[in-house]
Amino acid sequence: GAGVSQSPSNKVTEKGKDVELRCDPISGHTALYWYRQRLGQGLEFLIYFQGNSAPDKSGLPSDRFSAERTGESVSTLTIQRTQQEDSAVYLCASSSYLESSYFGAGTRLSVL
Amino acid sequence: GQQLNQSPQSMFIQEGEDVSMNCTSSSIFNTWLWYKQDPGEGPVLLIALYKAGELTSNGRLTAQFGITRKDSFLNISASIPSDVGIYFCAGQWNSGTYKYIFGTGTRLKVLA
């Protein structure tokens, strides 16, 4: 596609439920990133994919968070047993070597 | 690990004033990017810099890739109310991966 696409754009869930967030990167971009942004805050790095492997998962806040990427394309960020503290905007970005990194519009997650 | 310091964290300025913000890193970068994020949106790429010493403009915005390759500056001339938002820098270094790291953001508010 022309840009990074994320779905859903908004997600409201109940505490304790699992959620899946999807990211479709720009075609041909080998690198993919997930960030979390709490209201009024900066970008919090979660995980970085190079191809289908994740050389850096250091930002995942707990074992309730996981992510995968298949076909060097789509990535899914899964949050299990959601907590109210997980409420935030989850942003995905993609890039290729020596090329700029572009963001999607994000998924706004609200945990009630 | 690599760190990216962005300053100032926030600033209030009068319409028509010039704005300057910068990022410094503990590592040498190959690429510097500057983004702007409007409320409720994902970050949008403003300027990309690929060579030390490079000075690039985009309208009223000018950014420079520091000659030490450890810093970058973004200047906004004659600010207008729509310049309000959060500005992020990001850098990419040659570590065998293509990962970008982001600064913590500069929150800009323009007073009419």
XYZ file of N, CA and C in Angstrom:
672
model
N 0.817 -1.197 0.000
C 0.000 0.000 0.000
C 0.860 1.260 0.000
N 0.194 2.403 -0.098
C 0.893 3.661 -0.187
C 1.490 4.076 1.147
N 0.857 3.696 2.246
C 1.335 4.108 3.553
C 1.178 2.975 4.538
N 1.534 3.269 5.798
C 1.379 2.291 6.869
C -0.081 2.311 7.319
N -0.688 1.149 7.356
C -2.091 1.058 7.727
C -2.236 0.291 9.036
N -3.000 0.832 9.946
C -3.223 0.157 11.224
C -4.722 -0.051 11.444
N -5.023 -1.195 12.052
C -6.431 -1.468 12.359
C -6.552 -2.241 13.659
N -7.636 -2.055 14.414
C -8.639 -1.010 14.172
C -8.083 0.364 14.535
N -8.789 1.402 14.170
C -8.336 2.750 14.536
C -8.658 3.023 16.003
N -9.733 2.423 16.471
C -10.124 2.550 17.869
C -10.568 1.192 18.389
N -10.217 0.912 19.639
C -10.622 -0.345 20.246
C -10.966 -0.091 21.702
N -12.184 -0.453 22.065
C -12.593 -0.377 23.459
C -12.789 -1.809 23.945
N -12.186 -2.139 25.056
C -12.285 -3.492 25.569
C -12.454 -3.464 27.080
N -12.870 -4.594 27.596
C -13.022 -4.713 29.042
C -11.747 -5.258 29.658
N -11.467 -4.828 30.844
C -10.306 -5.327 31.578
C -10.332 -6.850 31.615
N -9.168 -7.437 31.316
C -9.059 -8.891 31.331
C -9.200 -9.548 29.973
N -9.727 -8.827 28.996
C -9.878 -9.380 27.643
C -8.555 -9.269 26.896
N -8.406 -10.118 25.863
C -7.245 -10.039 24.976
C -7.599 -9.163 23.774
N -6.587 -8.448 23.259
C -6.789 -7.650 22.051
C -5.657 -7.901 21.068
N -5.992 -7.758 19.790
C -4.997 -7.866 18.725
C -5.027 -6.599 17.897
N -3.854 -6.034 17.691
C -3.723 -4.836 16.889
C -2.900 -5.189 15.653
N -3.332 -4.643 14.521
C -2.707 -5.045 13.263
C -1.990 -3.874 12.610
N -0.876 -4.198 11.957
C -0.126 -3.188 11.222
C 0.248 -3.738 9.846
N -0.105 -2.994 8.807
C 0.319 -3.301 7.439
C 1.365 -2.266 7.039
N 2.626 -2.673 6.924
C 3.672 -1.693 6.630
C 3.669 -1.311 5.153
N 4.495 -0.346 4.821
C 4.704 0.022 3.430
C 5.370 -1.153 2.721
N 4.877 -1.454 1.534
C 5.388 -2.598 0.785
C 6.895 -2.476 0.563
N 7.609 -3.539 0.888
C 9.056 -3.552 0.680
C 9.860 -3.087 1.879
N 9.202 -2.525 2.865
C 9.933 -2.090 4.057
C 10.259 -3.304 4.923
N 11.552 -3.477 5.189
C 11.977 -4.659 5.926
C 11.881 -4.470 7.428
N 11.928 -3.237 7.882
C 11.894 -2.977 9.314
C 10.514 -2.504 9.734
N 10.082 -2.964 10.898
C 8.769 -2.591 11.420
C 8.897 -2.371 12.920
N 8.228 -1.352 13.406
C 8.357 -0.953 14.806
C 6.967 -0.776 15.432
N 6.887 -1.110 16.670
C 5.692 -0.794 17.464
C 6.098 0.148 18.598
N 5.266 1.177 18.785
C 5.466 2.124 19.867
C 4.148 2.290 20.620
N 4.271 2.683 21.866
C 3.103 3.025 22.660
C 3.216 4.493 23.059
N 2.097 5.170 23.000
C 2.093 6.582 23.388
C 0.908 6.833 24.315
N 1.217 7.089 25.575
C 0.171 7.440 26.523
C -0.197 8.903 26.315
N -1.369 9.272 26.792
C -1.908 10.603 26.563
C -0.918 11.683 26.998
N -0.557 12.538 26.073
C 0.326 13.647 26.385
C 1.785 13.281 26.566
N 2.126 12.021 26.264
C 3.500 11.558 26.470
C 4.226 11.330 25.150
N 5.503 10.983 25.254
C 6.298 10.687 24.075
C 6.098 9.270 23.593
N 6.952 8.854 22.675
C 6.870 7.525 22.079
C 7.671 6.535 22.912
N 7.004 5.460 23.307
C 7.634 4.415 24.105
C 7.867 3.208 23.201
N 9.121 2.900 22.954
C 9.474 1.782 22.081
C 9.026 0.463 22.684
N 8.395 -0.379 21.857
C 7.962 -1.700 22.309
C 8.805 -2.804 21.691
N 8.818 -2.865 20.345
C 9.484 -3.968 19.677
C 9.850 -3.552 18.262
N 10.916 -4.156 17.768
C 11.428 -3.865 16.425
C 11.591 -5.179 15.681
N 11.074 -5.236 14.452
C 11.241 -6.391 13.580
C 12.184 -6.038 12.437
N 13.078 -6.955 12.130
C 13.867 -6.895 10.915
C 13.495 -8.142 10.126
N 12.745 -7.957 9.031
C 12.143 -9.114 8.388
C 11.098 -9.690 9.326
N 11.133 -11.006 9.508
C 10.173 -11.651 10.401
C 10.722 -11.896 11.802
N 11.975 -11.532 12.004
C 12.552 -11.758 13.326
C 12.579 -10.461 14.116
N 12.607 -10.611 15.414
C 12.548 -9.455 16.308
C 13.844 -9.375 17.113
N 14.862 -8.672 16.573
C 16.132 -8.585 17.298
C 16.056 -7.748 18.561
N 15.005 -6.965 18.712
C 14.906 -6.118 19.896
C 13.470 -6.123 20.409
N 13.269 -6.844 21.515
C 11.958 -6.882 22.162
C 12.013 -6.173 23.506
N 13.054 -5.406 23.691
C 13.350 -4.889 25.028
C 12.275 -3.976 25.582
N 11.440 -3.417 24.702
C 10.441 -2.474 25.169
C 9.122 -3.083 25.595
N 8.922 -4.359 25.344
C 7.653 -4.975 25.741
C 7.533 -4.908 27.267
N 6.468 -4.291 27.781
C 6.409 -4.005 29.218
C 6.175 -5.214 30.110
N 5.570 -6.269 29.588
C 5.341 -7.464 30.408
C 5.102 -8.649 29.489
N 5.012 -9.836 30.073
C 4.786 -11.027 29.245
C 3.357 -11.092 28.723
N 2.528 -10.119 29.069
C 1.187 -10.071 28.475
C 1.245 -9.524 27.048
N 2.364 -8.904 26.716
C 2.533 -8.307 25.391
C 3.365 -9.235 24.512
N 2.899 -9.439 23.288
C 3.666 -10.206 22.319
C 3.378 -9.659 20.930
N 4.273 -9.930 20.013
C 4.074 -9.474 18.643
C 4.687 -10.480 17.698
N 4.125 -10.557 16.532
C 4.688 -11.401 15.497
C 4.548 -10.706 14.150
N 5.374 -11.183 13.237
C 5.329 -10.655 11.875
C 5.504 -11.821 10.932
N 4.701 -11.847 9.897
C 4.755 -12.935 8.933
C 4.938 -12.383 7.527
N 5.633 -13.156 6.695
C 5.802 -12.795 5.295
C 6.501 -11.473 5.094
N 7.283 -11.064 6.082
C 7.962 -9.765 6.047
C 6.967 -8.661 5.708
N 5.752 -8.848 6.214
C 4.713 -7.865 5.931
C 3.942 -7.553 7.207
N 2.744 -8.075 7.291
C 1.824 -7.726 8.375
C 2.384 -8.121 9.735
N 2.130 -7.258 10.701
C 2.501 -7.558 12.086
C 1.272 -7.428 12.973
N 1.234 -8.273 13.990
C 0.161 -8.227 14.971
C 0.758 -8.052 16.364
N 0.254 -7.079 17.082
C 0.623 -6.884 18.483
C -0.540 -7.393 19.326
N -0.258 -8.330 20.203
C -1.291 -8.922 21.048
C -1.064 -8.541 22.498
N -2.119 -8.115 23.123
C -2.074 -7.821 24.561
C -3.071 -8.752 25.239
N -2.560 -9.586 26.124
C -3.425 -10.530 26.835
C -3.840 -9.949 28.183
N -5.027 -10.327 28.602
C -5.522 -9.938 29.940
C -5.309 -8.435 30.153
N -5.887 -7.638 29.277
C -5.645 -6.197 29.294
C -5.946 -5.577 30.658
N -5.162 -4.568 30.962
C -5.314 -3.794 32.189
C -5.598 -2.339 31.812
N -6.160 -1.584 32.734
C -6.464 -0.191 32.437
C -5.212 0.592 32.086
N -4.083 0.225 32.648
C -2.815 0.903 32.351
C -2.359 0.675 30.914
N -2.981 -0.273 30.214
C -2.621 -0.520 28.815
C -3.282 0.494 27.879
N -4.197 1.282 28.389
C -4.876 2.270 27.554
C -3.867 3.265 27.011
N -3.839 3.401 25.701
C -2.863 4.260 25.038
C -3.119 4.196 23.536
N -2.352 4.980 22.802
C -2.321 4.841 21.352
C -1.124 3.973 20.988
N -1.368 2.963 20.176
C -0.299 2.061 19.743
C 0.020 2.404 18.290
N 1.255 2.824 18.074
C 1.688 3.283 16.759
C 2.629 2.270 16.128
N 2.475 2.091 14.838
C 3.346 1.225 14.067
C 4.070 2.082 13.034
N 5.313 1.753 12.769
C 6.087 2.442 11.742
C 6.881 1.412 10.960
N 7.229 1.752 9.725
C 8.068 0.856 8.937
C 9.135 1.660 8.221
N 10.220 0.977 7.884
C 11.309 1.649 7.188
C 12.148 0.605 6.474
N 13.068 1.109 5.649
C 14.050 0.248 5.024
C 15.408 0.900 5.216
N 16.473 0.187 4.983
C 17.807 0.708 5.291
C 18.077 2.003 4.559
N 18.533 2.985 5.303
C 18.837 4.318 4.794
C 17.639 4.981 4.141
N 16.453 4.531 4.475
C 15.247 5.213 4.047
C 14.492 5.680 5.278
N 13.647 6.651 5.059
C 12.915 7.223 6.175
C 11.903 6.239 6.742
N 11.535 6.488 7.981
C 10.558 5.666 8.681
C 9.226 6.398 8.687
N 8.155 5.693 8.358
C 6.831 6.296 8.263
C 5.885 5.620 9.240
N 5.002 6.432 9.816
C 4.066 5.944 10.817
C 2.673 5.737 10.258
N 1.954 4.821 10.895
C 0.524 4.728 10.703
C -0.174 5.722 11.612
N -1.482 5.771 11.508
C -2.264 6.722 12.311
C -2.481 6.231 13.731
N -2.185 4.954 13.982
C -2.285 4.425 15.331
C -3.610 3.760 15.635
N -3.596 2.939 16.684
C -4.806 2.343 17.241
C -4.968 2.884 18.650
N -6.108 3.506 18.887
C -6.380 4.040 20.226
C -7.079 2.970 21.038
N -6.395 2.465 22.046
C -6.934 1.388 22.880
C -7.437 1.961 24.196
N -8.666 1.637 24.514
C -9.257 2.050 25.791
C -9.692 0.797 26.531
N -9.151 0.616 27.724
C -9.496 -0.537 28.554
C -10.370 -0.051 29.698
N -11.597 -0.562 29.734
C -12.554 -0.098 30.742
C -12.461 -0.907 32.024
N 23.053 1.300 26.160
C 22.522 1.363 24.808
C 22.485 2.790 24.303
N 22.089 2.927 23.043
C 22.041 4.263 22.453
C 20.970 5.103 23.120
N 21.276 6.386 23.287
C 20.327 7.308 23.874
C 20.215 8.532 23.012
N 19.028 9.111 23.008
C 18.756 10.293 22.218
C 18.112 11.322 23.133
N 18.776 12.461 23.289
C 18.255 13.517 24.142
C 17.708 14.637 23.281
N 16.450 14.998 23.502
C 15.818 16.058 22.729
C 15.474 17.202 23.660
N 15.766 18.421 23.190
C 15.447 19.587 24.008
C 15.042 20.761 23.131
N 14.225 21.678 23.663
C 13.635 21.598 24.996
C 12.479 20.601 25.015
N 12.008 20.275 26.194
C 10.868 19.366 26.301
C 9.590 20.041 25.846
N 9.454 21.320 26.160
C 8.283 22.065 25.721
C 8.644 23.527 25.610
N 7.876 24.244 24.822
C 8.100 25.671 24.691
C 6.828 26.385 24.253
N 6.635 27.558 24.817
C 5.559 28.452 24.431
C 6.206 29.627 23.696
N 5.697 29.939 22.526
C 6.275 31.065 21.803
C 5.151 31.919 21.234
N 5.485 33.136 20.888
C 4.543 34.034 20.253
C 4.533 33.788 18.750
N 3.368 33.943 18.156
C 3.267 33.816 16.703
C 4.254 34.764 16.039
N 4.936 34.263 15.035
C 5.901 35.072 14.306
C 7.337 34.871 14.764
N 7.501 34.270 15.942
C 8.857 34.026 16.438
C 9.472 32.810 15.749
N 10.786 32.770 15.789
C 11.506 31.602 15.289
C 11.683 30.599 16.430
N 11.725 29.317 16.071
C 11.827 28.236 17.053
C 13.037 27.377 16.715
N 13.718 26.925 17.742
C 14.841 26.023 17.516
C 14.803 24.892 18.531
N 15.017 23.692 18.071
C 15.078 22.526 18.941
C 16.186 21.615 18.443
N 16.678 20.745 19.327
C 17.782 19.897 18.891
C 17.755 18.539 19.555
N 18.488 17.632 18.960
C 18.662 16.290 19.500
C 20.125 15.943 19.504
N 20.553 15.280 20.556
C 21.931 14.808 20.634
C 21.914 13.337 21.005
N 22.910 12.633 20.483
C 22.970 11.191 20.737
C 24.322 10.817 21.323
N 24.365 9.638 21.879
C 25.623 9.112 22.407
C 26.361 8.315 21.331
N 25.729 8.129 20.179
C 26.316 7.348 19.103
C 26.298 8.141 17.802
N 27.112 7.708 16.885
C 27.130 8.313 15.552
C 25.960 7.759 14.741
N 25.206 8.645 14.134
C 24.057 8.225 13.331
C 24.324 8.386 11.841
N 23.678 7.551 11.046
C 23.741 7.655 9.595
C 22.596 8.470 9.023
N 21.504 8.516 9.751
C 20.302 9.197 9.288
C 19.644 9.906 10.458
N 19.148 11.102 10.181
C 18.325 11.820 11.162
C 16.988 12.142 10.510
N 15.928 11.958 11.275
C 14.592 12.296 10.798
C 13.922 13.229 11.798
N 13.080 14.108 11.260
C 12.267 14.966 12.129
C 10.798 14.770 11.779
N 9.972 14.604 12.827
C 8.547 14.368 12.668
C 7.759 15.419 13.433
N 6.512 15.612 12.963
C 5.561 16.409 13.736
C 4.324 15.558 13.979
N 3.810 15.635 15.206
C 2.603 14.903 15.545
C 1.524 15.874 15.998
N 0.419 15.873 15.262
C -0.747 16.657 15.661
C -1.590 15.821 16.616
N -2.392 16.467 17.436
C -3.230 15.717 18.378
C -4.098 14.685 17.673
N -4.074 13.455 18.176
C -4.914 12.398 17.632
C -4.405 11.788 16.343
N -3.221 12.176 15.909
C -2.676 11.648 14.661
C -1.353 10.938 14.928
N -0.914 10.160 13.929
C 0.419 9.591 14.017
C 1.457 10.606 13.590
N 2.720 10.438 13.981
C 3.768 11.367 13.551
C 3.901 11.394 12.032
N 4.126 12.577 11.497
C 4.296 12.765 10.062
C 5.712 13.243 9.800
N 6.365 12.614 8.847
C 7.749 12.961 8.530
C 7.826 14.358 7.927
N 8.718 15.169 8.485
C 8.933 16.535 7.991
C 10.173 16.618 7.100
N 11.284 16.171 7.655
C 12.579 16.299 6.972
C 13.414 15.064 7.273
N 14.137 14.596 6.259
C 15.075 13.487 6.417
C 16.471 13.966 6.030
N 17.465 13.589 6.816
C 18.855 14.000 6.603
C 19.724 12.760 6.525
N 20.593 12.703 5.510
C 21.353 11.476 5.268
C 22.865 11.660 5.293
N 23.343 12.927 5.325
C 24.786 13.158 5.299
C 25.185 14.191 6.330
N 26.342 13.937 6.967
C 26.857 14.889 7.942
C 27.015 16.261 7.302
N 26.553 17.280 8.028
C 26.632 18.637 7.522
C 25.470 19.053 6.642
N 24.642 18.104 6.263
C 23.520 18.407 5.362
C 22.548 19.378 6.009
N 22.133 20.342 5.221
C 21.147 21.342 5.653
C 19.989 21.262 4.673
N 18.803 20.964 5.179
C 17.647 20.764 4.305
C 16.471 21.594 4.796
N 15.760 22.182 3.856
C 14.597 22.998 4.193
C 13.325 22.388 3.623
N 12.237 22.655 4.331
C 10.894 22.258 3.896
C 9.973 23.402 4.304
N 9.791 24.340 3.382
C 9.012 25.525 3.715
C 9.710 26.347 4.781
N 9.009 26.598 5.875
C 9.593 27.395 6.956
C 10.470 26.557 7.882
N 10.584 25.294 7.621
C 11.382 24.397 8.455
C 12.756 24.176 7.832
N 13.755 24.169 8.688
C 15.114 23.869 8.263
C 15.733 22.937 9.281
N 16.370 21.895 8.810
C 17.021 20.955 9.710
C 18.445 20.722 9.240
N 19.309 20.432 10.188
C 20.710 20.167 9.864
C 21.199 18.907 10.546
N 21.999 18.168 9.823
C 22.672 16.967 10.313
C 24.034 17.441 10.820
N 24.267 17.353 12.128
C 25.507 17.870 12.689
C 26.741 17.191 12.128
N 27.844 17.936 12.020
C 29.050 17.389 11.416
C 29.687 16.306 12.271
N 29.382 16.293 13.555
C 29.896 15.208 14.404
C 29.085 13.935 14.225
N 27.940 14.038 13.550
C 26.978 12.957 13.325
C 26.316 12.499 14.615
N 26.455 13.319 15.656
C 25.829 12.979 16.932
C 24.729 13.956 17.307
N 24.418 14.885 16.407
C 23.348 15.807 16.746
C 22.643 16.321 15.500
N 21.466 16.893 15.734
C 20.690 17.478 14.657
C 19.839 18.598 15.232
N 19.544 19.575 14.368
C 18.773 20.734 14.786
C 17.597 20.925 13.843
N 16.476 21.395 14.415
C 15.322 21.771 13.613
C 14.956 23.202 13.965
N 14.852 24.041 12.948
C 14.431 25.410 13.146
C 13.122 25.651 12.401
N 12.233 26.400 13.034
C 10.982 26.827 12.409
C 10.998 28.348 12.391
N 10.859 28.920 11.235
C 10.885 30.375 11.143
C 9.453 30.918 11.090
N 9.289 32.104 11.666
C 8.007 32.827 11.615
C 6.848 31.909 11.967
N 6.841 31.397 13.180
C 5.873 30.398 13.597
C 4.434 30.914 13.471
N 3.542 29.970 13.187
C 2.116 30.249 13.072
C 1.359 29.290 13.985
N 0.111 29.592 14.307
C -0.622 28.738 15.265
C -0.676 27.268 14.884
N -0.713 26.944 13.596
C -0.817 25.535 13.193
C 0.499 24.774 13.377
N 1.551 25.471 13.794
C 2.801 24.770 14.098
C 2.719 24.027 15.433
N 1.651 24.265 16.174
C 1.513 23.597 17.472
C 1.493 22.103 17.281
N 2.127 21.399 18.199
C 2.180 19.946 18.138
C 3.411 19.440 18.849
N 3.686 18.168 18.664
C 4.881 17.573 19.248
C 5.848 17.244 18.117
N 7.072 17.646 18.263
C 8.109 17.394 17.274
C 9.062 16.334 17.820
N 9.283 15.312 17.023
C 10.177 14.231 17.418
C 11.363 14.161 16.458
N 12.523 13.884 17.016
C 13.659 13.517 16.183
C 13.831 12.008 16.247
N 14.456 11.447 15.252
C 14.761 10.018 15.247
C 16.083 9.819 14.526
N 16.842 8.846 14.985
C 18.127 8.582 14.364
C 18.317 7.113 14.074
N 19.089 6.838 13.048
C 19.407 5.460 12.659
C 20.920 5.342 12.566
N 21.450 4.307 13.174
C 22.907 4.099 13.116
C 23.223 2.739 12.522
N 24.446 2.585 12.107
C 24.830 1.365 11.418
C 25.300 0.328 12.420
N 24.364 -0.400 12.944
C 24.722 -1.421 13.927
C 24.472 -2.800 13.366
N 24.257 -2.889 12.087
C 23.888 -4.164 11.483
C 22.383 -4.354 11.432
N 21.672 -3.464 12.087
C 20.212 -3.489 11.983
C 19.755 -2.120 11.512
N 18.495 -1.999 11.222
C 17.993 -0.750 10.655
C 17.135 0.006 11.657
N 17.358 -0.237 12.909
C 16.465 0.311 13.913
C 16.627 1.813 14.065
N 15.516 2.495 14.216
C 15.510 3.913 14.568
C 15.226 4.050 16.053
N 15.824 5.055 16.661
C 15.428 5.419 18.018
C 14.912 6.851 17.991
N 13.998 7.145 18.917
C 13.317 8.426 18.920
C 13.665 9.249 20.150
N 13.663 10.556 19.940
C 13.753 11.464 21.066
C 12.428 11.508 21.807
N 12.419 12.173 22.941
C 11.232 12.216 23.798
C 10.226 13.268 23.340
N 10.594 14.089 22.380
C 9.643 15.044 21.827
C 9.782 16.443 22.405
N 9.468 17.420 21.583
C 9.378 18.824 21.999
C 7.952 19.274 21.740
N 7.274 19.687 22.822
C 5.889 20.129 22.702
C 5.884 21.629 22.456
N 5.361 22.017 21.314
C 5.380 23.416 20.908
C 3.971 23.985 20.986
N 3.856 25.121 21.655
C 2.585 25.843 21.701
C 2.843 27.255 21.208
N 2.037 27.686 20.276
C 2.201 28.992 19.677
C 1.047 29.878 20.120
N 1.390 31.000 20.705
C 0.393 31.942 21.198
C 0.116 32.991 20.136
N -1.118 33.104 19.747
C -1.488 34.059 18.675
C -1.378 35.496 19.147
